[in-house]
Amino acid sequence: RDAYENTFYLKAIRGISQICNERSVASTVVTGSNDHELLRSIQTLHRSGRVDGFILLYSKRDDFVVEYLCEHGLLYVIVGKPSDLAGQTVCIDNDNLLAGREATDYLYNLGHRRIGFIGSRNSYLYAADRRSGYQLSLLLHELPMKPEYCVEMESVHSSALVNLERLLDSPDRPTAFVVSDDLLALSLERVCLQKGLRIPDDISIIAFNNSFYAQLASPQLTAVDVNSFLLGQEAANQIINPVENPNLTTSKAVTSRHEKGICLYQAADIVIDNCGCLGDASMEIEGVPSRVGPTSTAIGAAILNAIISEAVARVTAAGHEAPVFISANIDGGDKHNQLVLDSYKDQIFYM
C-alpha cells in the first residue's frame, strides 16, 4: 500500500518507464505486502527466465531480497545507499546525510532551538542518514539531542501517532520538526491542527520529496525535492546498459569467483563489450588442443584509442587545449611530453 501512496515511488517508476520506453525495453512493477511476498514475486520472475535485471526502489539493512539477487548472480540496481557490498553494488542515491543536516540548519537559522525529527524505521537507510544529518546539525550548533524529540513512525497509519501527540502536549515541545517524508509531515500537520497549533506560527516543518501532496497542503509544506524522477531515470539507464550488450559471452558463461556470485560487468557503471569469443582465443591449429590468437588485446586497444580520440575531439570543440602526449620517437617528443607532465604532475600520481 505504501508504495502506491508515496509519490517518491510513483515518480521514480515514471522515470524508469520513460527510459525503458525510449530504449524499447519492457518493464514490470513488482510489489508485495511484505518482504517475503516481494521475494516470492522476484523468485517467480527469475525462474521464468524473462527478466534481465531488477531495480530496487529502497535500501535497508539485512535485506534478504538483495541476498537472493547476489546469491544467484542477478543484475540489480539499488535506488539508495547499499548497506552491504557497497563497492560491488550499483546504486543511485542522494546525499541524505547532507540533506538532513541542511534541513536542520535551515530551521536553526530561522531561530529554532528545540528541533524534533520524525522519520520511518532506521532500517531504511535514507531515513537513518537523514536522522544522522539532523543529529550532526544539532551537534555542530551545540544543541542538546533529546531522544524524546525523535519519533519513529512506520507509516501515516502508525500507532506512533500517540507518541507524537504526547510530544506535542509536553511543555517543552519542539518548535520545529525535520520530517523524513512529506506524507509523515502531513500527518504531523493534521495532529497540530487537532491540537490548535498553527503552522508555521507555533510549529515549523521541513520535509522531503516535495510531492503534490506537499504543494496542495494548506499552508503549503516546505519540502526538499529529492529528484525521484531523475533517480528512476538513472537507475533505468544503469540497468539497461549491460542488458543491451548481450554479447558479453565470457562474462555470462563462466562462474563468478566472487563470494556473492557477482561478475565485473554487473558492478561497472558503463559496460563496453569487446564482443570477444569464449576463452578469448579465435584460431584453431591442428594438433594444438586449445585455441590461440586472443581477440581482446587488439580490440580493447582499438576501443580505448577510439574513446581517447573522441575525448580529445570534444575537449577541443569546447574551446580547450587537450593535453596530448606525442611519440617520444620523434624530435621534440620528450620535451613536449615533459611539459605536459610538469603541468599535470599534481594529478598524475603514477609518474
PDB file of N, CA and C in Angstrom, residues 30 36-54 68-69 71-74:
ATOM      1  N   VAL A  30       6.945  -4.786  -9.538  1.00  0.00           N
ATOM      2  CA  VAL A  30       6.748  -5.898  -8.602  1.00  0.00           C
ATOM      3  C   VAL A  30       6.604  -5.324  -7.205  1.00  0.00           C
ATOM      4  N   HIS A  36       8.598 -10.963   2.418  1.00  0.00           N
ATOM      5  CA  HIS A  36       8.522 -12.357   1.965  1.00  0.00           C
ATOM      6  C   HIS A  36       7.700 -12.476   0.682  1.00  0.00           C
ATOM      7  N   GLU A  37       6.619 -11.719   0.606  1.00  0.00           N
ATOM      8  CA  GLU A  37       5.799 -11.749  -0.600  1.00  0.00           C
ATOM      9  C   GLU A  37       6.562 -11.146  -1.777  1.00  0.00           C
ATOM     10  N   LEU A  38       7.312 -10.085  -1.515  1.00  0.00           N
ATOM     11  CA  LEU A  38       8.129  -9.475  -2.556  1.00  0.00           C
ATOM     12  C   LEU A  38       9.180 -10.457  -3.060  1.00  0.00           C
ATOM     13  N   LEU A  39       9.827 -11.164  -2.148  1.00  0.00           N
ATOM     14  CA  LEU A  39      10.845 -12.132  -2.542  1.00  0.00           C
ATOM     15  C   LEU A  39      10.244 -13.237  -3.396  1.00  0.00           C
ATOM     16  N   ARG A  40       9.058 -13.726  -3.035  1.00  0.00           N
ATOM     17  CA  ARG A  40       8.409 -14.777  -3.825  1.00  0.00           C
ATOM     18  C   ARG A  40       8.127 -14.296  -5.248  1.00  0.00           C
ATOM     19  N   SER A  41       7.714 -13.044  -5.380  1.00  0.00           N
ATOM     20  CA  SER A  41       7.446 -12.496  -6.717  1.00  0.00           C
ATOM     21  C   SER A  41       8.727 -12.431  -7.539  1.00  0.00           C
ATOM     22  N   ILE A  42       9.820 -12.016  -6.897  1.00  0.00           N
ATOM     23  CA  ILE A  42      11.108 -11.938  -7.599  1.00  0.00           C
ATOM     24  C   ILE A  42      11.588 -13.326  -7.992  1.00  0.00           C
ATOM     25  N   GLN A  43      11.414 -14.299  -7.107  1.00  0.00           N
ATOM     26  CA  GLN A  43      11.810 -15.678  -7.428  1.00  0.00           C
ATOM     27  C   GLN A  43      11.016 -16.205  -8.616  1.00  0.00           C
ATOM     28  N   THR A  44       9.727 -15.884  -8.674  1.00  0.00           N
ATOM     29  CA  THR A  44       8.893 -16.328  -9.793  1.00  0.00           C
ATOM     30  C   THR A  44       9.378 -15.720 -11.099  1.00  0.00           C
ATOM     31  N   LEU A  45       9.673 -14.438 -11.088  1.00  0.00           N
ATOM     32  CA  LEU A  45      10.184 -13.784 -12.294  1.00  0.00           C
ATOM     33  C   LEU A  45      11.537 -14.352 -12.704  1.00  0.00           C
ATOM     34  N   HIS A  46      12.389 -14.605 -11.731  1.00  0.00           N
ATOM     35  CA  HIS A  46      13.717 -15.171 -12.020  1.00  0.00           C
ATOM     36  C   HIS A  46      13.584 -16.537 -12.680  1.00  0.00           C
ATOM     37  N   ARG A  47      12.735 -17.375 -12.138  1.00  0.00           N
ATOM     38  CA  ARG A  47      12.562 -18.728 -12.691  1.00  0.00           C
ATOM     39  C   ARG A  47      11.935 -18.705 -14.078  1.00  0.00           C
ATOM     40  N   SER A  48      11.185 -17.641 -14.369  1.00  0.00           N
ATOM     41  CA  SER A  48      10.554 -17.562 -15.691  1.00  0.00           C
ATOM     42  C   SER A  48      11.571 -17.315 -16.796  1.00  0.00           C
ATOM     43  N   GLY A  49      12.742 -16.783 -16.437  1.00  0.00           N
ATOM     44  CA  GLY A  49      13.783 -16.505 -17.418  1.00  0.00           C
ATOM     45  C   GLY A  49      13.477 -15.324 -18.318  1.00  0.00           C
ATOM     46  N   ARG A  50      12.492 -14.520 -17.959  1.00  0.00           N
ATOM     47  CA  ARG A  50      12.083 -13.407 -18.820  1.00  0.00           C
ATOM     48  C   ARG A  50      12.540 -12.046 -18.297  1.00  0.00           C
ATOM     49  N   VAL A  51      13.365 -12.055 -17.251  1.00  0.00           N
ATOM     50  CA  VAL A  51      13.821 -10.798 -16.649  1.00  0.00           C
ATOM     51  C   VAL A  51      15.339 -10.748 -16.666  1.00  0.00           C
ATOM     52  N   ASP A  52      15.893  -9.638 -17.130  1.00  0.00           N
ATOM     53  CA  ASP A  52      17.349  -9.468 -17.208  1.00  0.00           C
ATOM     54  C   ASP A  52      17.931  -8.771 -15.991  1.00  0.00           C
ATOM     55  N   GLY A  53      17.119  -7.998 -15.276  1.00  0.00           N
ATOM     56  CA  GLY A  53      17.646  -7.271 -14.129  1.00  0.00           C
ATOM     57  C   GLY A  53      16.528  -6.688 -13.294  1.00  0.00           C
ATOM     58  N   PHE A  54      16.888  -6.218 -12.111  1.00  0.00           N
ATOM     59  CA  PHE A  54      15.919  -5.683 -11.163  1.00  0.00           C
ATOM     60  C   PHE A  54      16.388  -4.321 -10.662  1.00  0.00           C
ATOM     61  N   TYR A  68      19.281 -12.720  -2.008  1.00  0.00           N
ATOM     62  CA  TYR A  68      18.851 -13.662  -3.055  1.00  0.00           C
ATOM     63  C   TYR A  68      19.418 -13.248  -4.410  1.00  0.00           C
ATOM     64  N   LEU A  69      19.329 -11.966  -4.729  1.00  0.00           N
ATOM     65  CA  LEU A  69      19.839 -11.479  -6.016  1.00  0.00           C
ATOM     66  C   LEU A  69      21.342 -11.725  -6.144  1.00  0.00           C
ATOM     67  N   GLU A  71      23.151 -14.033  -4.442  1.00  0.00           N
ATOM     68  CA  GLU A  71      23.434 -15.467  -4.443  1.00  0.00           C
ATOM     69  C   GLU A  71      23.236 -16.073  -5.829  1.00  0.00           C
ATOM     70  N   HIS A  72      22.304 -15.523  -6.601  1.00  0.00           N
ATOM     71  CA  HIS A  72      22.005 -16.066  -7.922  1.00  0.00           C
ATOM     72  C   HIS A  72      22.662 -15.270  -9.044  1.00  0.00           C
ATOM     73  N   GLY A  73      23.536 -14.336  -8.666  1.00  0.00           N
ATOM     74  CA  GLY A  73      24.267 -13.581  -9.678  1.00  0.00           C
ATOM     75  C   GLY A  73      23.384 -12.741 -10.572  1.00  0.00           C
ATOM     76  N   LEU A  74      22.274 -12.236 -10.038  1.00  0.00           N
ATOM     77  CA  LEU A  74      21.337 -11.454 -10.843  1.00  0.00           C
ATOM     78  C   LEU A  74      21.738  -9.981 -10.870  1.00  0.00           C
TER      79      LEU A  74
END
